[in-house]
XYZ file of C-alpha atoms in Angstrom:
130
model
C 0.023 0.039 -0.016
C 1.413 3.396 -0.970
C 1.753 6.069 1.596
C 1.072 9.649 0.844
C 4.646 10.754 1.066
C 5.487 8.409 -1.826
C 2.935 9.710 -4.168
C 4.215 12.161 -6.762
C 2.184 15.432 -7.137
C 0.317 15.682 -10.429
C 1.418 18.478 -12.694
C -0.976 21.257 -13.146
C -3.016 20.934 -16.360
C -1.522 22.869 -19.287
C -3.680 25.924 -19.968
C -4.042 28.257 -22.915
C -3.194 31.786 -21.843
C -3.617 35.018 -23.875
C -1.696 37.988 -22.496
C -2.940 41.340 -23.626
C -0.480 44.125 -22.795
C 0.760 47.193 -24.763
C 4.170 47.309 -23.333
C 6.397 45.205 -25.400
C 8.964 44.391 -22.678
C 6.137 43.444 -20.148
C 4.137 41.323 -22.561
C 7.314 39.409 -23.768
C 8.503 38.786 -20.185
C 5.115 37.615 -18.999
C 4.587 35.384 -22.063
C 8.055 33.847 -21.530
C 7.419 33.258 -17.832
C 4.073 31.589 -18.585
C 5.662 29.407 -21.282
C 8.305 28.371 -18.746
C 5.508 27.358 -16.376
C 4.333 24.831 -18.900
C 1.432 26.516 -20.409
C 0.616 27.487 -24.095
C 0.755 31.275 -24.454
C -0.066 33.843 -27.103
C 0.076 37.654 -26.726
C -1.456 40.646 -28.225
C -0.214 44.361 -27.948
C -3.607 46.052 -28.661
C -7.318 45.529 -28.397
C -7.978 44.556 -32.096
C -5.267 41.901 -32.064
C -6.571 40.598 -28.688
C -10.108 40.213 -30.145
C -8.847 38.451 -33.260
C -6.438 36.087 -31.394
C -8.954 35.190 -28.587
C -11.437 34.117 -31.282
C -9.015 31.716 -32.908
C -6.841 30.693 -29.986
C -9.751 30.194 -27.558
C -7.721 30.719 -24.319
C -8.702 29.366 -20.980
C -7.420 32.505 -19.363
C -7.063 36.049 -20.697
C -4.686 38.326 -18.746
C -5.851 41.746 -19.876
C -4.403 45.183 -19.385
C -7.228 47.514 -18.630
C -5.350 50.639 -19.849
C -4.797 49.800 -23.479
C -4.341 52.758 -25.881
C -6.798 51.643 -28.609
C -9.455 49.804 -26.625
C -10.071 49.766 -22.874
C -9.678 46.288 -21.406
C -13.065 46.412 -19.930
C -14.609 46.789 -23.276
C -12.606 43.935 -24.654
C -13.784 41.847 -21.712
C -17.425 42.777 -22.386
C -17.151 41.951 -26.069
C -15.342 38.594 -25.614
C -17.297 37.348 -22.588
C -20.169 36.156 -24.872
C -18.257 35.032 -27.862
C -18.966 31.459 -28.933
C -16.164 29.199 -27.444
C -15.104 31.839 -24.800
C -17.999 31.523 -22.443
C -15.871 29.691 -19.830
C -12.697 31.859 -20.407
C -11.487 33.449 -17.132
C -10.583 37.164 -17.382
C -7.814 38.462 -15.138
C -7.555 42.338 -15.271
C -4.117 43.962 -14.730
C -3.182 47.614 -14.584
C -0.204 49.810 -13.768
C -2.345 52.911 -13.678
C -2.931 54.514 -10.235
C -6.593 55.046 -10.786
C -8.803 53.489 -8.122
C -11.945 53.094 -10.145
C -10.165 50.541 -12.568
C -10.730 47.575 -10.395
C -14.463 48.095 -10.115
C -14.598 48.786 -13.907
C -12.827 45.492 -14.672
C -15.156 43.493 -12.251
C -18.278 45.040 -13.684
C -16.970 44.043 -17.241
C -16.812 40.392 -16.117
C -13.201 40.079 -15.093
C -12.911 37.684 -12.196
C -9.844 39.233 -10.628
C -7.790 42.481 -10.690
C -4.108 42.852 -9.987
C -1.729 45.812 -10.044
C 1.312 45.526 -12.270
C 3.772 43.997 -12.150
C 2.341 40.657 -11.021
C 4.776 38.668 -8.937
C 5.831 35.346 -10.570
C 4.497 33.331 -7.629
C 1.155 35.038 -7.748
C 0.953 34.412 -11.435
C 1.878 30.806 -11.009
C -0.803 30.299 -8.386
C -3.423 31.953 -10.593
C -2.705 29.758 -13.525
C -2.596 26.601 -11.400
C -6.241 26.926 -10.157
């Protein structure tokens, strides 16, 4: 009979992640980190690209910058929330802007969580492991 200490932990399931962020250094760093965690990742640097990629990639999770220059992230979340194939996608809002109302805007748009940038790698890993 196997004891608990001999059992190997099961790896977290590989997830499909879309990172939407207009800062190139940030989006590349986050995408690389997510890939190193074992997930499949794509990224978009503006709202139009995010919508197009989400429709074809069908991510499990979208990490969405609320302060994009072309579309506000909450508008993107509202639009994608009811797209066929994206009904179960989890939206996680991020922002580096100091405005306090952004969190409530993101949550009202259907984002499940809101984080201030930069997201610590351990926090990101825990989010993706859920």
